Coordinates of C-alpha atoms in Angstrom, one line a residue:
M1 CA -57.5 31.8 -59.4
I2 CA -59.8 33.0 -62.3
L3 CA -59.6 36.6 -63.1
E4 CA -62.3 38.4 -65.1
C5 CA -61.9 41.8 -66.8
T6 CA -64.4 44.3 -65.6
E7 CA -64.7 45.9 -69.0
C8 CA -64.8 43.1 -71.6
H9 CA -65.4 40.2 -69.2
T10 CA -62.5 38.2 -70.6
R11 CA -61.5 35.5 -68.1
Y12 CA -57.9 34.3 -67.3
L13 CA -56.6 31.4 -65.2
V14 CA -53.7 32.7 -63.1
P15 CA -51.8 30.9 -60.3
D16 CA -52.6 32.3 -56.8
A17 CA -48.9 32.8 -56.2
S18 CA -48.7 35.3 -59.1
I19 CA -51.2 37.6 -57.3
G20 CA -49.9 37.0 -53.8
P21 CA -51.6 37.7 -50.5
D22 CA -51.4 41.5 -50.9
G23 CA -52.9 41.7 -54.4
R24 CA -51.5 43.5 -57.4
T25 CA -52.6 45.6 -60.4
V26 CA -53.3 43.5 -63.5
R27 CA -54.1 44.5 -67.1
C28 CA -56.4 42.7 -69.6
A29 CA -54.5 41.5 -72.6
S30 CA -57.6 41.9 -74.8
C31 CA -58.9 45.5 -74.1
K32 CA -55.9 46.8 -72.2
H33 CA -58.0 47.7 -69.1
S34 CA -56.2 47.7 -65.8
W35 CA -57.6 47.1 -62.3
F36 CA -56.4 46.1 -58.8
Q37 CA -56.9 42.4 -58.0
A38 CA -57.2 41.5 -54.4
G39 CA -54.8 38.8 -53.1
V40 CA -55.5 35.4 -51.6
P41 CA -55.1 35.1 -47.9
V42 CA -51.9 33.5 -46.7
L43 CA -53.8 30.6 -44.9
D44 CA -55.4 29.7 -48.2
L45 CA -52.0 29.6 -50.0
V46 CA -50.6 27.4 -47.3
A47 CA -53.5 25.0 -47.4
Q48 CA -53.3 24.8 -51.2
A49 CA -49.5 24.0 -51.0
E50 CA -50.1 21.3 -48.4
S51 CA -53.0 19.7 -50.3
A52 CA -51.0 19.6 -53.6
P53 CA -49.7 16.1 -54.3
L54 CA -46.0 15.6 -54.1
P55 CA -44.2 14.8 -57.4
P56 CA -43.2 11.2 -57.8
P57 CA -39.5 10.5 -57.0
P58 CA -37.2 10.2 -59.9
P59 CA -36.5 6.6 -61.0
P60 CA -33.2 5.1 -59.7
V61 CA -30.2 5.3 -62.1
P62 CA -29.0 1.8 -62.9
A63 CA -25.3 1.2 -62.1
P64 CA -23.1 1.0 -65.1
V65 CA -22.3 -2.5 -66.3
E66 CA -18.7 -3.2 -67.2
A67 CA -18.2 -5.0 -70.4
A68 CA -16.3 -8.2 -70.2
P69 CA -12.8 -8.0 -71.8
P70 CA -12.6 -9.5 -75.3
P71 CA -11.0 -12.9 -75.5
P72 CA -7.3 -13.0 -76.5
P73 CA -6.6 -13.3 -80.2
S74 CA -5.6 -16.7 -81.3
F75 CA -2.2 -17.3 -83.0
Q76 CA -2.3 -16.5 -86.8
G77 CA -6.1 -16.6 -86.8
G78 CA -6.3 -20.2 -85.8
P79 CA -8.5 -21.6 -83.0
A80 CA -7.8 -20.6 -79.4
A81 CA -5.6 -22.9 -77.4
E82 CA -7.3 -25.2 -75.0
I83 CA -5.9 -25.7 -71.5
A84 CA -5.8 -29.4 -70.6
P85 CA -7.0 -30.2 -67.0
P86 CA -4.3 -31.3 -64.5
G87 CA -3.2 -34.9 -64.8
S88 CA -3.9 -35.2 -68.5
Y89 CA -0.2 -35.8 -69.3
P90 CA 1.3 -37.9 -66.4
D91 CA 4.7 -38.2 -68.3
Y92 CA 5.1 -34.5 -68.9
D93 CA 8.2 -32.9 -67.3
A94 CA 8.3 -29.1 -67.4
F95 CA 12.1 -29.1 -66.8
A96 CA 13.1 -31.7 -69.4
H97 CA 15.1 -30.5 -72.5
E98 CA 12.4 -31.6 -74.8
P99 CA 9.7 -29.8 -76.8
P100 CA 7.9 -27.5 -75.9
F101 CA 10.7 -26.5 -73.5
R102 CA 13.9 -26.5 -75.5
P103 CA 17.3 -25.7 -74.0
R104 CA 18.5 -22.1 -74.4
R105 CA 21.1 -21.6 -77.1
N106 CA 24.5 -20.2 -76.2
P107 CA 26.0 -18.4 -79.2
A108 CA 29.4 -18.0 -77.4
R109 CA 29.7 -21.7 -77.0
R110 CA 28.9 -22.4 -80.6
W111 CA 31.6 -20.0 -81.8
T112 CA 34.1 -21.6 -79.4
V113 CA 33.3 -25.0 -80.8
A114 CA 33.6 -23.7 -84.4
A115 CA 37.0 -22.1 -83.7
F116 CA 38.3 -25.3 -82.0
A117 CA 37.2 -27.3 -85.0
A118 CA 38.8 -24.9 -87.5
G119 CA 42.1 -25.0 -85.5
T120 CA 42.1 -28.7 -85.4
A121 CA 41.6 -28.9 -89.2
M122 CA 44.5 -26.5 -89.8
L123 CA 46.8 -28.5 -87.6
A124 CA 45.8 -31.7 -89.4
A125 CA 46.5 -30.1 -92.8
V126 CA 49.9 -28.9 -91.8
G127 CA 50.7 -32.3 -90.3
G128 CA 49.7 -34.0 -93.6
L129 CA 51.9 -31.7 -95.7
A130 CA 54.8 -32.4 -93.4
Y131 CA 54.3 -36.2 -93.6
W132 CA 54.0 -36.4 -97.4
D133 CA 56.7 -33.6 -97.9
A134 CA 54.5 -31.6 -100.3
P135 CA 56.9 -29.5 -102.4
G136 CA 58.9 -28.2 -99.5
F137 CA 55.8 -26.4 -98.1
A138 CA 56.0 -27.8 -94.6
R139 CA 59.7 -27.1 -94.4
D140 CA 59.5 -23.6 -95.6
L141 CA 56.4 -22.8 -93.4
F142 CA 58.4 -22.9 -90.2
R143 CA 61.8 -21.9 -91.7
P144 CA 62.9 -18.3 -90.7
V145 CA 63.4 -15.9 -93.5
A146 CA 67.1 -15.6 -94.3
P147 CA 68.5 -12.2 -95.2
T148 CA 69.1 -11.7 -98.9
P149 CA 72.8 -11.8 -100.1
L150 CA 72.1 -9.0 -102.6
K151 CA 73.9 -5.6 -102.2
L152 CA 72.5 -2.1 -102.6
I153 CA 74.3 0.9 -103.8
G154 CA 72.3 4.2 -104.0
T155 CA 72.7 7.9 -104.7
V156 CA 70.3 10.8 -104.1
D157 CA 69.7 14.0 -106.0
R158 CA 67.6 16.8 -104.5
H159 CA 66.7 19.7 -106.8
T160 CA 63.8 22.0 -107.7
F161 CA 61.8 21.7 -111.0
N162 CA 58.9 24.0 -112.0
G163 CA 58.5 25.2 -108.4
N164 CA 58.4 21.7 -106.9
E165 CA 61.2 20.1 -104.9
I166 CA 62.1 16.7 -106.3
F167 CA 63.9 14.1 -104.2
A168 CA 65.4 11.5 -106.8
V169 CA 66.9 8.2 -105.7
S170 CA 68.9 5.9 -108.1
G171 CA 71.1 3.0 -107.5
T172 CA 72.2 -0.6 -108.3
V173 CA 71.3 -4.0 -106.9
L174 CA 74.3 -6.4 -107.1
N175 CA 74.2 -10.2 -106.8
P176 CA 77.7 -11.3 -105.6
T177 CA 76.7 -15.0 -105.3
D178 CA 76.9 -17.9 -107.9
T179 CA 73.2 -18.6 -107.9
R180 CA 70.1 -16.7 -109.1
Q181 CA 68.5 -14.7 -106.3
P182 CA 65.0 -13.1 -106.0
I183 CA 65.0 -9.3 -105.7
P184 CA 62.9 -8.1 -102.7
D185 CA 61.3 -4.6 -102.7
I186 CA 63.6 -1.8 -101.7
R187 CA 62.7 0.5 -98.8
A188 CA 63.8 4.1 -98.8
D189 CA 63.9 5.9 -95.4
L190 CA 64.7 9.6 -95.0
R191 CA 66.0 10.6 -91.6
D192 CA 66.5 14.0 -89.9
A193 CA 69.6 15.1 -87.9
Q194 CA 68.5 13.0 -84.9
K195 CA 68.4 9.9 -87.1
R196 CA 64.6 9.7 -86.9
I197 CA 62.6 8.5 -89.9
V198 CA 60.5 11.4 -91.3
F199 CA 59.6 9.9 -94.7
S200 CA 59.5 6.4 -96.2
W201 CA 58.4 4.7 -99.4
I202 CA 58.8 1.4 -101.3
I203 CA 60.8 1.0 -104.6
R204 CA 60.0 -2.0 -106.7
P205 CA 62.9 -3.1 -109.0
E206 CA 62.2 -3.8 -112.7
A207 CA 63.3 -7.4 -112.5
A208 CA 62.0 -10.1 -110.1
T209 CA 65.3 -12.1 -110.0
L210 CA 68.9 -11.5 -110.5
A211 CA 71.4 -13.8 -112.3
P212 CA 74.8 -14.7 -110.6
K213 CA 77.3 -11.9 -110.6
A214 CA 74.7 -9.6 -112.3
S215 CA 73.3 -6.2 -111.4
V216 CA 70.1 -4.2 -112.1
Q217 CA 69.4 -0.5 -111.9
F218 CA 66.5 1.2 -110.0
N219 CA 65.2 4.7 -110.0
S220 CA 62.6 6.5 -108.0
A221 CA 61.6 10.2 -107.3
K222 CA 59.3 11.9 -104.7
I223 CA 58.1 15.5 -104.4
D224 CA 57.4 17.7 -101.4
V225 CA 59.4 15.6 -98.9
P226 CA 60.0 17.1 -95.4
V227 CA 62.5 19.9 -95.3
N228 CA 64.3 18.4 -92.3
A229 CA 65.2 15.2 -94.2
R230 CA 69.0 14.9 -94.4
D231 CA 70.1 11.3 -94.7
L232 CA 68.9 8.5 -97.0
A233 CA 68.9 4.9 -95.9
L234 CA 68.2 2.0 -98.4
S235 CA 67.3 -1.5 -97.3
F236 CA 65.5 -4.6 -98.6
S237 CA 62.0 -5.1 -97.3
G238 CA 62.0 -7.2 -94.2
E239 CA 65.5 -6.1 -93.2
A240 CA 66.5 -3.5 -90.7
A241 CA 67.8 -0.3 -92.4
N242 CA 71.4 0.7 -91.8

């Protein structure tokens, strides 16, 4: 619809639907004059709507195309492995213990074989020493340890010095035999009233061996021993205390 101002005669192109069938008051944008503009009949609006061309349909949206997965990377940047067609290797056995299929290793079996070999070697060495009588080694290896013939005589002194309780042990080791004897370490055991061991320590004599009919002194002291210790028992290491 073309509207024309009745005052300044300025023309405007306005859609018919903006005026409607009942008309409406409009105003000129140039001279500000207002007037009532009659509307367009309803039949004309319907005819215009039917005669208007339909808008073209929207173009179809193409379906998304999935990208193909990338090829697997080759080992250490080298060329990809090629799969040989069936029948290329007629002598190939997938279950044979040959490359590329190697038998699974068994660590327990290897350790068992190693232990058996080590035991066999030790038995062979002991047998060789026994056969050639290497400096009495084979005889002494299976010979039980005999108790020493040495004698022990000990005394104990329990006193306090500078606020500390000192348990002093002294004594003598005697060799009543006619041969030189090695002196084992001396074990000192303190026992309570029920004869239970409550404290123990080892005393090492000053000499390693003792001449025939000779003796050697030993001394030792400990502090802060249990208060329930009553009896002292001296013995050589490896022997049962009396």
